[in-house]
Short mmCIF file of C-alpha atoms in Angstrom, two decimals:
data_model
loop_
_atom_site.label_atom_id
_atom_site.label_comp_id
_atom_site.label_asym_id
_atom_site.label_seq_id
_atom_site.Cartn_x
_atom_site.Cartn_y
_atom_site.Cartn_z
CA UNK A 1 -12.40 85.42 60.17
CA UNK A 2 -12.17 83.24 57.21
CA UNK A 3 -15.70 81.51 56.31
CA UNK A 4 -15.02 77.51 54.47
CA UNK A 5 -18.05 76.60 52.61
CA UNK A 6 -18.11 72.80 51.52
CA UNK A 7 -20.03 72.02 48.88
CA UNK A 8 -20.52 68.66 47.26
CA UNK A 9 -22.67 67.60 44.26
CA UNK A 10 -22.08 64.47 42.83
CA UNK A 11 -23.32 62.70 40.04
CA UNK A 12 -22.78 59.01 39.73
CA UNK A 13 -23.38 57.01 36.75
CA UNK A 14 -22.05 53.82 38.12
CA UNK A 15 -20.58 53.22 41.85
CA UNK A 16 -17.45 55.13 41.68
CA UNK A 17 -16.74 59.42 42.17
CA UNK A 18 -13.93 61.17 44.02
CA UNK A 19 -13.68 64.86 44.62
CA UNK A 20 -11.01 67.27 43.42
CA UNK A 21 -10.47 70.28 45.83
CA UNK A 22 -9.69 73.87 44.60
CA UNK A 23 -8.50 77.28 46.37
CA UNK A 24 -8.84 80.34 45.84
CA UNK A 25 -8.78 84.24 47.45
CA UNK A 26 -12.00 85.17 48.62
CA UNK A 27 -11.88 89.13 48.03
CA UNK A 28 -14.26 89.92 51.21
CA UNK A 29 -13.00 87.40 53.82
CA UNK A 30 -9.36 88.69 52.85
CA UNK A 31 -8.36 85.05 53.24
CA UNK A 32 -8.38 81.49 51.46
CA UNK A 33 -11.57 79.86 51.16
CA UNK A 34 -11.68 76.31 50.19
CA UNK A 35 -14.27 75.59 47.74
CA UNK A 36 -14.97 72.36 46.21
CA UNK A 37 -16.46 72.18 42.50
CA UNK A 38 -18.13 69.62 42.15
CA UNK A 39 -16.50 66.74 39.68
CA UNK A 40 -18.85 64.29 38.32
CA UNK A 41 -17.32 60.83 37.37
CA UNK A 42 -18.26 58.02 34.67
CA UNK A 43 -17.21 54.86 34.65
CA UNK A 44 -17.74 52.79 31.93
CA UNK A 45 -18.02 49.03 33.71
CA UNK A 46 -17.16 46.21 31.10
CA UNK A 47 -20.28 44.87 29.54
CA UNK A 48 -20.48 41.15 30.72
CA UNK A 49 -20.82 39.16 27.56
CA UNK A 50 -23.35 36.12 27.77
CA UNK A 51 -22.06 33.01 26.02
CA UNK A 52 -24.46 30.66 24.54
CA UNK A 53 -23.85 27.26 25.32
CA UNK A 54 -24.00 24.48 22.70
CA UNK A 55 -24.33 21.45 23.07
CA UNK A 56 -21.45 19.12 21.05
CA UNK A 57 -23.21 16.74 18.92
CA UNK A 58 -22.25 13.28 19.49
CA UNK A 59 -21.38 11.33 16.68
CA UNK A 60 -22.66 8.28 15.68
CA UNK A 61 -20.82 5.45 14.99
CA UNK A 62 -22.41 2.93 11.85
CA UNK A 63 -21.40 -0.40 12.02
CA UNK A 64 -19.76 -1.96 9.03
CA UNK A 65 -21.55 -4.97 8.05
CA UNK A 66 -19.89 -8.14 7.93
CA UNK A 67 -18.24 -8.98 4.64
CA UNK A 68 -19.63 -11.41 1.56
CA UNK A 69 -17.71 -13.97 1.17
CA UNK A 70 -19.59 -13.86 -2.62
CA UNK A 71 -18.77 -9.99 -2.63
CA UNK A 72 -16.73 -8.75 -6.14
CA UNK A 73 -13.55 -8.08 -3.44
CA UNK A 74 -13.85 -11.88 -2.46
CA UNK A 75 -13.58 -13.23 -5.87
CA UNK A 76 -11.32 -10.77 -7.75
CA UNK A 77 -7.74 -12.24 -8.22
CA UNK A 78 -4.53 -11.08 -9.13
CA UNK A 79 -2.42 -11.78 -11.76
CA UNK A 80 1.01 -10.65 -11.57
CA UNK A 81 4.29 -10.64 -14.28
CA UNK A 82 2.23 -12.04 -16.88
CA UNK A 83 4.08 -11.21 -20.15
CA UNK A 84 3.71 -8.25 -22.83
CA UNK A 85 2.05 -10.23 -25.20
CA UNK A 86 -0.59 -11.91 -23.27
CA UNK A 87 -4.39 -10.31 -24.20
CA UNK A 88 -7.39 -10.30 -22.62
CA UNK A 89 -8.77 -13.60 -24.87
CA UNK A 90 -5.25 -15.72 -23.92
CA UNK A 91 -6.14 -14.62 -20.12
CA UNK A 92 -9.33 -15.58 -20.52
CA UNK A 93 -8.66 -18.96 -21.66
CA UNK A 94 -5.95 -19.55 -19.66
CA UNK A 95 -8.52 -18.65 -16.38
CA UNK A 96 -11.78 -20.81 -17.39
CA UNK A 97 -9.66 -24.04 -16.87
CA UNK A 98 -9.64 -23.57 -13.61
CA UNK A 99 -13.05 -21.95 -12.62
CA UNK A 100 -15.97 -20.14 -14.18
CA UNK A 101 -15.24 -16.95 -15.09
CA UNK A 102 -16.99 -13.36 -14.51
CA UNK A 103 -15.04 -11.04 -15.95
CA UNK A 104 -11.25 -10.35 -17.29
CA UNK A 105 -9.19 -7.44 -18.15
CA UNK A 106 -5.58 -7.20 -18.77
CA UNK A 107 -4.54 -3.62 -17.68
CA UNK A 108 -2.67 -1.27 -20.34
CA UNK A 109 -1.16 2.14 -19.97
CA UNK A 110 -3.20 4.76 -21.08
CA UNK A 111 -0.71 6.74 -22.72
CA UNK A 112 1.89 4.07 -24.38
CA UNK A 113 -0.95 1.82 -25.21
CA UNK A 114 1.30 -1.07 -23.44
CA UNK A 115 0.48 -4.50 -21.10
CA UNK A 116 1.13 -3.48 -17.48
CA UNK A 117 2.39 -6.76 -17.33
CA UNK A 118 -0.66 -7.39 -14.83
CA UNK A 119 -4.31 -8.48 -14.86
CA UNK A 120 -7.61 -9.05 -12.45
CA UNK A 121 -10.03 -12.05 -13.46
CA UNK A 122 -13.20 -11.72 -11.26
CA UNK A 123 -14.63 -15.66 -10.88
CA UNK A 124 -17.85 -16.39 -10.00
CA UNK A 125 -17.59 -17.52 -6.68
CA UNK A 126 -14.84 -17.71 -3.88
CA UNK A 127 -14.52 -21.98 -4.34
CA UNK A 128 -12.96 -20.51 -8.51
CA UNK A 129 -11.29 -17.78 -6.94
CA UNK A 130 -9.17 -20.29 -5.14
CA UNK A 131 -8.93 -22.48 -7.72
CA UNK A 132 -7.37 -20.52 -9.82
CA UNK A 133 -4.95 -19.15 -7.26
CA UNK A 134 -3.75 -22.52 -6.32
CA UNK A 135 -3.21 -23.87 -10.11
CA UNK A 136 -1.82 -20.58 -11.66
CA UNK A 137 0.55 -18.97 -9.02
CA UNK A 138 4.08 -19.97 -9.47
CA UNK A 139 3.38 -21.36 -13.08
CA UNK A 140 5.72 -20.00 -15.62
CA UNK A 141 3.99 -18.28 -19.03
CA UNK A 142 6.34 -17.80 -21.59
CA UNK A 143 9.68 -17.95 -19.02
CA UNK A 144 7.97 -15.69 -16.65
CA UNK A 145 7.12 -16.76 -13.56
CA UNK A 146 2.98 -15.81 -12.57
CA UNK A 147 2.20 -14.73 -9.48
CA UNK A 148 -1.77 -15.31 -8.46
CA UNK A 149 -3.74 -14.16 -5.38
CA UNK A 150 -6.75 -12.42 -3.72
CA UNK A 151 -7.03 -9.14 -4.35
CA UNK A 152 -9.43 -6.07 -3.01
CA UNK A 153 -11.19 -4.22 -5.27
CA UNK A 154 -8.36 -0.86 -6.25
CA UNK A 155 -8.63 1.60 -4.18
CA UNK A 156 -8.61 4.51 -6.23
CA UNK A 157 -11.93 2.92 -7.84
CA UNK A 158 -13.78 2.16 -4.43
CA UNK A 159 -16.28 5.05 -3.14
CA UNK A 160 -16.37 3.90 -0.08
CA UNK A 161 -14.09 3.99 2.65
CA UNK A 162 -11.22 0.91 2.49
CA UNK A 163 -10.77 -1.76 4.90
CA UNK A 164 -7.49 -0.50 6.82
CA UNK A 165 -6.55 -3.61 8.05
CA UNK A 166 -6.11 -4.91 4.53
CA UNK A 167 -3.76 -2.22 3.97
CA UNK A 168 -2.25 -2.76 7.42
CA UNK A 169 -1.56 -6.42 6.32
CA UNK A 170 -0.43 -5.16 2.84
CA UNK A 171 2.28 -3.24 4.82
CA UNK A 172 3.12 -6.18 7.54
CA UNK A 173 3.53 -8.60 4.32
CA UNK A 174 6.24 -6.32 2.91
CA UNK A 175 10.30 -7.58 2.94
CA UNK A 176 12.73 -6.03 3.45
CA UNK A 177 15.86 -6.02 2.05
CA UNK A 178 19.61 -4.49 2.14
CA UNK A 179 19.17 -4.06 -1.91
CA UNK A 180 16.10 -1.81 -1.86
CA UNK A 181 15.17 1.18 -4.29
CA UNK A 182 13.55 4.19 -3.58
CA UNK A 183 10.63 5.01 -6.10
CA UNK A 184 9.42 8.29 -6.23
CA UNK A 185 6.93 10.83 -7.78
CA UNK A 186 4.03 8.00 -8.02
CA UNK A 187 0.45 8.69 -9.48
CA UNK A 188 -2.03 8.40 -6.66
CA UNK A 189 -2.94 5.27 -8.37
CA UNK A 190 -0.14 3.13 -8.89
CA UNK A 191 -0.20 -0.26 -6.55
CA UNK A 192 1.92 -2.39 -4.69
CA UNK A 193 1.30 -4.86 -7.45
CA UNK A 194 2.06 -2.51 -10.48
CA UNK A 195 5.63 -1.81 -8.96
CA UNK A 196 6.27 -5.26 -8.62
CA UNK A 197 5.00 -5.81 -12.11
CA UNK A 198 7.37 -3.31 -13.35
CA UNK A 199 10.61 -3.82 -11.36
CA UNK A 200 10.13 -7.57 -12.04
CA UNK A 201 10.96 -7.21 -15.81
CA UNK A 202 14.75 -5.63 -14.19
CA UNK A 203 14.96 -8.34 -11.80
CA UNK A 204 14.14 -10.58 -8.94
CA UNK A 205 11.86 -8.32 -7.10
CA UNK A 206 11.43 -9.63 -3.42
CA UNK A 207 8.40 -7.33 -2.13
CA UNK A 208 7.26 -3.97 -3.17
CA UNK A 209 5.26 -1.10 -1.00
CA UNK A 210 3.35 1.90 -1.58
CA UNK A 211 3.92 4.14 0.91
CA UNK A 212 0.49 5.59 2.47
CA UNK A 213 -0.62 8.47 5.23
CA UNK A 214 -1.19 6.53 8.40
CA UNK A 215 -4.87 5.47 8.80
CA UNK A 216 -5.82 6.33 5.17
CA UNK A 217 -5.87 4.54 1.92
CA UNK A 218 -4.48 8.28 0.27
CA UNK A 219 -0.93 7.48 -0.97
CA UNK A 220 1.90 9.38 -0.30
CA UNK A 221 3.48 9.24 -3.76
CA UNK A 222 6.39 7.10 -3.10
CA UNK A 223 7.20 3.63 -2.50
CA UNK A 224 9.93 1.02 -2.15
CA UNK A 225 11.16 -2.23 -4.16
CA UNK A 226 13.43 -4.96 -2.91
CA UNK A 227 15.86 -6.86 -4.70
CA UNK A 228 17.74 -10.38 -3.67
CA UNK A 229 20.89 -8.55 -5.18
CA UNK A 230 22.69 -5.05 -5.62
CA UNK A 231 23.21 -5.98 -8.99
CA UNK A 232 18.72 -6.20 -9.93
CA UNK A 233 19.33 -2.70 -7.94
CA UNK A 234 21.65 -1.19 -10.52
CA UNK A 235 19.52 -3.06 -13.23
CA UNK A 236 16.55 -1.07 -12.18
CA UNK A 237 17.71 2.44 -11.81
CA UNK A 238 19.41 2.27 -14.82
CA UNK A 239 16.56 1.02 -16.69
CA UNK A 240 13.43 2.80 -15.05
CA UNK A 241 14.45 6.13 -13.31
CA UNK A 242 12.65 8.54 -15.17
CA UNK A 243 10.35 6.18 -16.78
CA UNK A 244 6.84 6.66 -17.32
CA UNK A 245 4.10 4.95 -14.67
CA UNK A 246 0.38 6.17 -15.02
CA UNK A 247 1.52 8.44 -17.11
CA UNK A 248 3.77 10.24 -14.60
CA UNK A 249 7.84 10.25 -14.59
CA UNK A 250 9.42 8.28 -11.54
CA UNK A 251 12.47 8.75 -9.83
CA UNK A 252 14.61 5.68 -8.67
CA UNK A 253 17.26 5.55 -6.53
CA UNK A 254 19.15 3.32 -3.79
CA UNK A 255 17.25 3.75 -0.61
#
């Protein structure tokens, strides 16, 4: 008669064993006995991982204060296709007529020693500022027609961040034109004002742009210049592709 002894020891580390049976001849009982070794099972059960929760910091919003009309921006002013020969002293002069004067620099390049054909007189108070705008702009100096207005302090000089809708309007202000050129590989500080400056010595120069990432002042090295005719196109990129601006070469071509 064949005996079956069932044996089970289990050891359980977790929650989890199952058993593995085994047979074998059993000499005395001349038959099979089923034996069961005992199998002990681990489990490793995946560590559950605590997360911290942070809070997100809210950030605070500062509110701009509202702008002096007496502030430097307010009373700086633009002056535009002024020619070669013109210094600081004949600026100067030319200015006080009209208002009291601050400050005024005719801006050279730094590397041909040359007018930029352009200058900034700050006045000493918004009433000059005006003044001068309305007497000087469209006046001709030496056959060159002078273009006068408001300005903002440059942006590549301001530490702090620029009014955006000023560069918004900048933008909206711009005209197009069928005869347009495209003006490439710009210095992050050339203006809207130094291209027209420049392209105005080639021709009639409608509007000019410099072309900026949206919502930033940061310039995306390229711009555009309209003409009133494909012939101040030609003019231009024959004269001033691969000219020097701000010391860096530009590329013109037809846009």
């Amino acid at each position: 008669m064949a005996t079956t002894f069932l044996t089970a020891v289990v050891s359980i580390k977790p929650t989890l064993f199952s058993f593995q049976p085994q047979t074998f001849n059993n000499p005395q009982t001349n038959g099979l006995s089923l034996l069961t070794k005992p199998i002990s099972v681990s489990i490793s059960l995946p560590r559950i991982s605590r997360k911290r929760l942070i809070p997100h910091a809210t950030m605070e919003t500062e509110e701009k204060p509202a702008l002096d009309p007496n502030a430097e921006s307010s009373r700086r002013v633009y002056i535009g296709n002024i020619p070669r020969t013109v210094t600081n002293e004949q600026l100067t002069k030319l200015v006080e007529e009209h208002g009291a004067v601050e400050q005024v620099q005719v801006m050279y390049d730094k590397y041909s020693g040359r007018s930029r054909r352009f200058g900034f007189a700050t006045m000493k108070s918004v009433e000059d500022a005006n003044a001068v705008i309305e007497k000087l702009n469209g006046t001709t100096i030496e056959g060159r027609e002078v273009k006068v207005n408001i300005t903002e302090k440059p942006i590549a000089l301001s530490t702090s961040s620029p009014d955006l809708s000023l560069l918004q309007s900048e933008d909206s202000a711009f005209v197009d034109s069928p005869y347009k050129v495209y003006v490439g590989n710009l210095a992050k500080t050339v203006t809207k004002e130094m291209l027209e400056s420049l392209f105005s010595e080639k021709g009639k120069v409608l509007s000019a742009k410099v072309s900026r990432v949206p919502g930033t002042s940061k310039s995306t090295g390229f711009g555009f210049v309209t003409f009133s005719s494909d012939e101040d196109v030609e003019a231009a990129i024959l004269a001033l592709n691969n000219s020097l601006l701000e010391g860096q070469k530009i590329r013109v071509n037809k846009a």
